[in-house]
Amino acid sequence: MAKKILMSVNMRCQKCRSEALKIGAKTTGVTFVGLEGEEKDKVVVIGDGVDAAGLAVRLRKKVGFTDIISVTDVETS
């Protein structure tokens, strides 16, 4: 079953947003990466077998403060 991971990331500029999307896309098992929120400050990752904690650590190192908001199951059809 696929998981939907929603994370709040402290992104100051467009370059930070691009870097966050690249990091999410490189992660093993990811099928979708996107930005949400009024200020595009939330990263959404959907995939099978994605390590949410490991992804958060990589985002913290490269982009800025990252907080995992939710991890939920998603039906794939």
PDB file of N, CA and C in Angstrom:
ATOM      1  N   MET A   1       0.836  -1.182   0.000  1.00  0.00           N
ATOM      2  CA  MET A   1       0.000   0.000   0.000  1.00  0.00           C
ATOM      3  C   MET A   1       0.879   1.242   0.000  1.00  0.00           C
ATOM      4  N   ALA A   2       0.537   2.203  -0.808  1.00  0.00           N
ATOM      5  CA  ALA A   2       1.294   3.449  -0.921  1.00  0.00           C
ATOM      6  C   ALA A   2       1.016   4.350   0.278  1.00  0.00           C
ATOM      7  N   LYS A   3       1.990   5.156   0.606  1.00  0.00           N
ATOM      8  CA  LYS A   3       1.883   6.111   1.706  1.00  0.00           C
ATOM      9  C   LYS A   3       1.941   7.534   1.157  1.00  0.00           C
ATOM     10  N   LYS A   4       1.185   8.428   1.791  1.00  0.00           N
ATOM     11  CA  LYS A   4       1.249   9.852   1.478  1.00  0.00           C
ATOM     12  C   LYS A   4       1.910  10.533   2.667  1.00  0.00           C
ATOM     13  N   ILE A   5       3.044  11.168   2.424  1.00  0.00           N
ATOM     14  CA  ILE A   5       3.803  11.836   3.473  1.00  0.00           C
ATOM     15  C   ILE A   5       3.706  13.336   3.236  1.00  0.00           C
ATOM     16  N   LEU A   6       3.238  14.056   4.242  1.00  0.00           N
ATOM     17  CA  LEU A   6       3.114  15.510   4.173  1.00  0.00           C
ATOM     18  C   LEU A   6       4.105  16.118   5.154  1.00  0.00           C
ATOM     19  N   MET A   7       4.998  16.971   4.644  1.00  0.00           N
ATOM     20  CA  MET A   7       6.032  17.580   5.475  1.00  0.00           C
ATOM     21  C   MET A   7       6.045  19.087   5.284  1.00  0.00           C
ATOM     22  N   SER A   8       6.243  19.783   6.387  1.00  0.00           N
ATOM     23  CA  SER A   8       6.409  21.224   6.343  1.00  0.00           C
ATOM     24  C   SER A   8       7.901  21.510   6.275  1.00  0.00           C
ATOM     25  N   VAL A   9       8.326  22.264   5.274  1.00  0.00           N
ATOM     26  CA  VAL A   9       9.745  22.548   5.061  1.00  0.00           C
ATOM     27  C   VAL A   9       9.943  24.058   5.017  1.00  0.00           C
ATOM     28  N   ASN A  10      10.956  24.541   5.740  1.00  0.00           N
ATOM     29  CA  ASN A  10      11.276  25.969   5.763  1.00  0.00           C
ATOM     30  C   ASN A  10      12.048  26.315   4.494  1.00  0.00           C
ATOM     31  N   MET A  11      11.324  26.820   3.473  1.00  0.00           N
ATOM     32  CA  MET A  11      11.939  27.154   2.185  1.00  0.00           C
ATOM     33  C   MET A  11      11.864  28.658   1.975  1.00  0.00           C
ATOM     34  N   ARG A  12      13.037  29.274   1.767  1.00  0.00           N
ATOM     35  CA  ARG A  12      13.121  30.718   1.670  1.00  0.00           C
ATOM     36  C   ARG A  12      13.022  31.258   0.242  1.00  0.00           C
ATOM     37  N   CYS A  13      13.309  30.404  -0.753  1.00  0.00           N
ATOM     38  CA  CYS A  13      13.362  30.907  -2.117  1.00  0.00           C
ATOM     39  C   CYS A  13      12.938  29.819  -3.111  1.00  0.00           C
ATOM     40  N   GLN A  14      12.857  30.180  -4.370  1.00  0.00           N
ATOM     41  CA  GLN A  14      12.465  29.226  -5.413  1.00  0.00           C
ATOM     42  C   GLN A  14      13.512  28.121  -5.568  1.00  0.00           C
ATOM     43  N   LYS A  15      14.781  28.466  -5.398  1.00  0.00           N
ATOM     44  CA  LYS A  15      15.849  27.468  -5.492  1.00  0.00           C
ATOM     45  C   LYS A  15      15.690  26.396  -4.415  1.00  0.00           C
ATOM     46  N   CYS A  16      15.278  26.799  -3.208  1.00  0.00           N
ATOM     47  CA  CYS A  16      15.041  25.846  -2.124  1.00  0.00           C
ATOM     48  C   CYS A  16      13.887  24.909  -2.471  1.00  0.00           C
ATOM     49  N   ARG A  17      12.833  25.437  -3.077  1.00  0.00           N
ATOM     50  CA  ARG A  17      11.697  24.616  -3.479  1.00  0.00           C
ATOM     51  C   ARG A  17      12.120  23.583  -4.526  1.00  0.00           C
ATOM     52  N   SER A  18      12.912  24.020  -5.485  1.00  0.00           N
ATOM     53  CA  SER A  18      13.399  23.104  -6.522  1.00  0.00           C
ATOM     54  C   SER A  18      14.266  22.009  -5.911  1.00  0.00           C
ATOM     55  N   GLU A  19      15.133  22.370  -4.981  1.00  0.00           N
ATOM     56  CA  GLU A  19      16.002  21.397  -4.328  1.00  0.00           C
ATOM     57  C   GLU A  19      15.183  20.386  -3.532  1.00  0.00           C
ATOM     58  N   ALA A  20      14.135  20.850  -2.852  1.00  0.00           N
ATOM     59  CA  ALA A  20      13.276  19.952  -2.081  1.00  0.00           C
ATOM     60  C   ALA A  20      12.572  18.955  -3.004  1.00  0.00           C
ATOM     61  N   LEU A  21      12.104  19.408  -4.158  1.00  0.00           N
ATOM     62  CA  LEU A  21      11.454  18.515  -5.109  1.00  0.00           C
ATOM     63  C   LEU A  21      12.440  17.497  -5.676  1.00  0.00           C
ATOM     64  N   LYS A  22      13.668  17.926  -5.947  1.00  0.00           N
ATOM     65  CA  LYS A  22      14.689  17.013  -6.454  1.00  0.00           C
ATOM     66  C   LYS A  22      15.001  15.920  -5.440  1.00  0.00           C
ATOM     67  N   ILE A  23      15.145  16.304  -4.181  1.00  0.00           N
ATOM     68  CA  ILE A  23      15.450  15.333  -3.123  1.00  0.00           C
ATOM     69  C   ILE A  23      14.310  14.326  -3.003  1.00  0.00           C
ATOM     70  N   GLY A  24      13.075  14.807  -3.045  1.00  0.00           N
ATOM     71  CA  GLY A  24      11.924  13.909  -2.972  1.00  0.00           C
ATOM     72  C   GLY A  24      11.859  12.960  -4.153  1.00  0.00           C
ATOM     73  N   ALA A  25      12.164  13.463  -5.347  1.00  0.00           N
ATOM     74  CA  ALA A  25      12.092  12.645  -6.551  1.00  0.00           C
ATOM     75  C   ALA A  25      13.179  11.576  -6.586  1.00  0.00           C
ATOM     76  N   LYS A  26      14.341  11.852  -5.991  1.00  0.00           N
ATOM     77  CA  LYS A  26      15.447  10.893  -5.976  1.00  0.00           C
ATOM     78  C   LYS A  26      15.217   9.740  -5.006  1.00  0.00           C
ATOM     79  N   THR A  27      14.306   9.913  -4.059  1.00  0.00           N
ATOM     80  CA  THR A  27      14.079   8.905  -3.040  1.00  0.00           C
ATOM     81  C   THR A  27      13.472   7.643  -3.647  1.00  0.00           C
ATOM     82  N   THR A  28      13.960   6.496  -3.200  1.00  0.00           N
ATOM     83  CA  THR A  28      13.516   5.206  -3.722  1.00  0.00           C
ATOM     84  C   THR A  28      12.050   4.949  -3.389  1.00  0.00           C
ATOM     85  N   GLY A  29      11.269   4.534  -4.379  1.00  0.00           N
ATOM     86  CA  GLY A  29       9.876   4.172  -4.186  1.00  0.00           C
ATOM     87  C   GLY A  29       8.880   5.296  -4.389  1.00  0.00           C
ATOM     88  N   VAL A  30       9.341   6.490  -4.664  1.00  0.00           N
ATOM     89  CA  VAL A  30       8.452   7.651  -4.814  1.00  0.00           C
ATOM     90  C   VAL A  30       7.796   7.641  -6.188  1.00  0.00           C
ATOM     91  N   THR A  31       6.472   7.861  -6.213  1.00  0.00           N
ATOM     92  CA  THR A  31       5.739   7.951  -7.476  1.00  0.00           C
ATOM     93  C   THR A  31       5.214   9.360  -7.758  1.00  0.00           C
ATOM     94  N   PHE A  32       5.108  10.207  -6.721  1.00  0.00           N
ATOM     95  CA  PHE A  32       4.618  11.573  -6.893  1.00  0.00           C
ATOM     96  C   PHE A  32       5.285  12.495  -5.881  1.00  0.00           C
ATOM     97  N   VAL A  33       5.687  13.682  -6.331  1.00  0.00           N
ATOM     98  CA  VAL A  33       6.235  14.724  -5.450  1.00  0.00           C
ATOM     99  C   VAL A  33       5.571  16.029  -5.838  1.00  0.00           C
ATOM    100  N   GLY A  34       5.129  16.802  -4.845  1.00  0.00           N
ATOM    101  CA  GLY A  34       4.502  18.081  -5.143  1.00  0.00           C
ATOM    102  C   GLY A  34       4.579  19.034  -3.968  1.00  0.00           C
ATOM    103  N   LEU A  35       4.183  20.281  -4.221  1.00  0.00           N
ATOM    104  CA  LEU A  35       4.150  21.314  -3.186  1.00  0.00           C
ATOM    105  C   LEU A  35       2.703  21.673  -2.892  1.00  0.00           C
ATOM    106  N   GLU A  36       2.418  21.919  -1.625  1.00  0.00           N
ATOM    107  CA  GLU A  36       1.078  22.332  -1.207  1.00  0.00           C
ATOM    108  C   GLU A  36       1.197  23.516  -0.266  1.00  0.00           C
ATOM    109  N   GLY A  37       0.053  24.070   0.064  1.00  0.00           N
ATOM    110  CA  GLY A  37      -0.003  25.155   1.038  1.00  0.00           C
ATOM    111  C   GLY A  37      -0.103  26.510   0.366  1.00  0.00           C
ATOM    112  N   GLU A  38      -0.511  27.467   1.148  1.00  0.00           N
ATOM    113  CA  GLU A  38      -0.681  28.835   0.668  1.00  0.00           C
ATOM    114  C   GLU A  38       0.641  29.406   0.144  1.00  0.00           C
ATOM    115  N   GLU A  39       1.734  29.126   0.856  1.00  0.00           N
ATOM    116  CA  GLU A  39       3.036  29.664   0.474  1.00  0.00           C
ATOM    117  C   GLU A  39       3.932  28.601  -0.148  1.00  0.00           C
ATOM    118  N   LYS A  40       3.354  27.491  -0.593  1.00  0.00           N
ATOM    119  CA  LYS A  40       4.107  26.377  -1.184  1.00  0.00           C
ATOM    120  C   LYS A  40       5.219  25.920  -0.242  1.00  0.00           C
ATOM    121  N   ASP A  41       4.876  25.784   1.047  1.00  0.00           N
ATOM    122  CA  ASP A  41       5.873  25.414   2.051  1.00  0.00           C
ATOM    123  C   ASP A  41       5.707  23.985   2.550  1.00  0.00           C
ATOM    124  N   LYS A  42       4.810  23.225   1.938  1.00  0.00           N
ATOM    125  CA  LYS A  42       4.598  21.833   2.326  1.00  0.00           C
ATOM    126  C   LYS A  42       4.928  20.918   1.157  1.00  0.00           C
ATOM    127  N   VAL A  43       5.732  19.888   1.427  1.00  0.00           N
ATOM    128  CA  VAL A  43       6.117  18.920   0.409  1.00  0.00           C
ATOM    129  C   VAL A  43       5.271  17.670   0.589  1.00  0.00           C
ATOM    130  N   VAL A  44       4.651  17.196  -0.495  1.00  0.00           N
ATOM    131  CA  VAL A  44       3.855  15.977  -0.481  1.00  0.00           C
ATOM    132  C   VAL A  44       4.600  14.921  -1.277  1.00  0.00           C
ATOM    133  N   VAL A  45       4.802  13.755  -0.659  1.00  0.00           N
ATOM    134  CA  VAL A  45       5.473  12.641  -1.322  1.00  0.00           C
ATOM    135  C   VAL A  45       4.559  11.427  -1.225  1.00  0.00           C
ATOM    136  N   ILE A  46       4.289  10.795  -2.367  1.00  0.00           N
ATOM    137  CA  ILE A  46       3.481   9.574  -2.391  1.00  0.00           C
ATOM    138  C   ILE A  46       4.339   8.469  -2.993  1.00  0.00           C
ATOM    139  N   GLY A  47       4.361   7.321  -2.310  1.00  0.00           N
ATOM    140  CA  GLY A  47       5.151   6.215  -2.823  1.00  0.00           C
ATOM    141  C   GLY A  47       5.024   4.987  -1.958  1.00  0.00           C
ATOM    142  N   ASP A  48       5.625   3.910  -2.446  1.00  0.00           N
ATOM    143  CA  ASP A  48       5.589   2.626  -1.764  1.00  0.00           C
ATOM    144  C   ASP A  48       6.924   2.377  -1.078  1.00  0.00           C
ATOM    145  N   GLY A  49       6.917   2.137   0.222  1.00  0.00           N
ATOM    146  CA  GLY A  49       8.140   1.837   0.958  1.00  0.00           C
ATOM    147  C   GLY A  49       9.051   3.025   1.153  1.00  0.00           C
ATOM    148  N   VAL A  50       8.515   4.227   1.229  1.00  0.00           N
ATOM    149  CA  VAL A  50       9.314   5.438   1.416  1.00  0.00           C
ATOM    150  C   VAL A  50       9.592   5.627   2.905  1.00  0.00           C
ATOM    151  N   ASP A  51      10.850   5.892   3.244  1.00  0.00           N
ATOM    152  CA  ASP A  51      11.259   6.136   4.623  1.00  0.00           C
ATOM    153  C   ASP A  51      11.050   7.621   4.934  1.00  0.00           C
ATOM    154  N   ALA A  52       9.997   7.935   5.687  1.00  0.00           N
ATOM    155  CA  ALA A  52       9.651   9.329   5.974  1.00  0.00           C
ATOM    156  C   ALA A  52      10.727  10.014   6.812  1.00  0.00           C
ATOM    157  N   ALA A  53      11.268   9.321   7.812  1.00  0.00           N
ATOM    158  CA  ALA A  53      12.282   9.917   8.678  1.00  0.00           C
ATOM    159  C   ALA A  53      13.568  10.185   7.897  1.00  0.00           C
ATOM    160  N   GLY A  54      13.970   9.245   7.054  1.00  0.00           N
ATOM    161  CA  GLY A  54      15.179   9.439   6.251  1.00  0.00           C
ATOM    162  C   GLY A  54      15.035  10.586   5.270  1.00  0.00           C
ATOM    163  N   LEU A  55      13.859  10.708   4.683  1.00  0.00           N
ATOM    164  CA  LEU A  55      13.590  11.811   3.757  1.00  0.00           C
ATOM    165  C   LEU A  55      13.636  13.151   4.490  1.00  0.00           C
ATOM    166  N   ALA A  56      13.082  13.188   5.686  1.00  0.00           N
ATOM    167  CA  ALA A  56      13.103  14.417   6.481  1.00  0.00           C
ATOM    168  C   ALA A  56      14.534  14.821   6.828  1.00  0.00           C
ATOM    169  N   VAL A  57      15.379  13.852   7.158  1.00  0.00           N
ATOM    170  CA  VAL A  57      16.783  14.145   7.475  1.00  0.00           C
ATOM    171  C   VAL A  57      17.498  14.737   6.261  1.00  0.00           C
ATOM    172  N   ARG A  58      17.276  14.158   5.071  1.00  0.00           N
ATOM    173  CA  ARG A  58      17.913  14.681   3.864  1.00  0.00           C
ATOM    174  C   ARG A  58      17.438  16.099   3.547  1.00  0.00           C
ATOM    175  N   LEU A  59      16.141  16.361   3.742  1.00  0.00           N
ATOM    176  CA  LEU A  59      15.615  17.713   3.504  1.00  0.00           C
ATOM    177  C   LEU A  59      16.190  18.710   4.503  1.00  0.00           C
ATOM    178  N   ARG A  60      16.362  18.287   5.758  1.00  0.00           N
ATOM    179  CA  ARG A  60      16.952  19.179   6.766  1.00  0.00           C
ATOM    180  C   ARG A  60      18.376  19.554   6.399  1.00  0.00           C
ATOM    181  N   LYS A  61      19.144  18.596   5.902  1.00  0.00           N
ATOM    182  CA  LYS A  61      20.545  18.854   5.551  1.00  0.00           C
ATOM    183  C   LYS A  61      20.674  19.799   4.368  1.00  0.00           C
ATOM    184  N   LYS A  62      19.833  19.628   3.343  1.00  0.00           N
ATOM    185  CA  LYS A  62      19.992  20.373   2.095  1.00  0.00           C
ATOM    186  C   LYS A  62      19.148  21.647   2.001  1.00  0.00           C
ATOM    187  N   VAL A  63      17.961  21.656   2.646  1.00  0.00           N
ATOM    188  CA  VAL A  63      17.035  22.774   2.431  1.00  0.00           C
ATOM    189  C   VAL A  63      16.847  23.613   3.689  1.00  0.00           C
ATOM    190  N   GLY A  64      16.386  23.019   4.761  1.00  0.00           N
ATOM    191  CA  GLY A  64      16.105  23.762   5.987  1.00  0.00           C
ATOM    192  C   GLY A  64      15.264  22.926   6.929  1.00  0.00           C
ATOM    193  N   PHE A  65      14.792  23.544   7.986  1.00  0.00           N
ATOM    194  CA  PHE A  65      14.018  22.833   8.994  1.00  0.00           C
ATOM    195  C   PHE A  65      12.843  22.105   8.360  1.00  0.00           C
ATOM    196  N   THR A  66      12.673  20.831   8.714  1.00  0.00           N
ATOM    197  CA  THR A  66      11.615  19.991   8.159  1.00  0.00           C
ATOM    198  C   THR A  66      10.860  19.305   9.286  1.00  0.00           C
ATOM    199  N   ASP A  67       9.547  19.318   9.194  1.00  0.00           N
ATOM    200  CA  ASP A  67       8.698  18.685  10.200  1.00  0.00           C
ATOM    201  C   ASP A  67       7.698  17.771   9.489  1.00  0.00           C
ATOM    202  N   ILE A  68       7.616  16.508   9.919  1.00  0.00           N
ATOM    203  CA  ILE A  68       6.651  15.576   9.334  1.00  0.00           C
ATOM    204  C   ILE A  68       5.283  15.875   9.928  1.00  0.00           C
ATOM    205  N   ILE A  69       4.318  16.220   9.082  1.00  0.00           N
ATOM    206  CA  ILE A  69       2.968  16.546   9.538  1.00  0.00           C
ATOM    207  C   ILE A  69       2.118  15.287   9.623  1.00  0.00           C
ATOM    208  N   SER A  70       2.130  14.473   8.549  1.00  0.00           N
ATOM    209  CA  SER A  70       1.308  13.253   8.574  1.00  0.00           C
ATOM    210  C   SER A  70       1.850  12.214   7.600  1.00  0.00           C
ATOM    211  N   VAL A  71       1.556  10.951   7.933  1.00  0.00           N
ATOM    212  CA  VAL A  71       1.839   9.819   7.058  1.00  0.00           C
ATOM    213  C   VAL A  71       0.551   8.995   7.003  1.00  0.00           C
ATOM    214  N   THR A  72      -0.068   8.927   5.814  1.00  0.00           N
ATOM    215  CA  THR A  72      -1.337   8.229   5.678  1.00  0.00           C
ATOM    216  C   THR A  72      -1.273   7.230   4.528  1.00  0.00           C
ATOM    217  N   ASP A  73      -2.155   6.221   4.573  1.00  0.00           N
ATOM    218  CA  ASP A  73      -2.269   5.254   3.487  1.00  0.00           C
ATOM    219  C   ASP A  73      -3.084   5.860   2.358  1.00  0.00           C
ATOM    220  N   VAL A  74      -2.709   5.505   1.122  1.00  0.00           N
ATOM    221  CA  VAL A  74      -3.388   6.010  -0.070  1.00  0.00           C
ATOM    222  C   VAL A  74      -3.752   4.818  -0.941  1.00  0.00           C
ATOM    223  N   GLU A  75      -4.980   4.806  -1.427  1.00  0.00           N
ATOM    224  CA  GLU A  75      -5.414   3.770  -2.356  1.00  0.00           C
ATOM    225  C   GLU A  75      -4.818   4.049  -3.724  1.00  0.00           C
ATOM    226  N   THR A  76      -4.204   3.051  -4.343  1.00  0.00           N
ATOM    227  CA  THR A  76      -3.685   3.190  -5.697  1.00  0.00           C
ATOM    228  C   THR A  76      -4.599   2.422  -6.635  1.00  0.00           C
ATOM    229  N   SER A  77      -4.940   3.068  -7.722  1.00  0.00           N
ATOM    230  CA  SER A  77      -5.825   2.400  -8.674  1.00  0.00           C
ATOM    231  C   SER A  77      -5.287   2.452 -10.068  1.00  0.00           C
TER     232      SER A  77
END
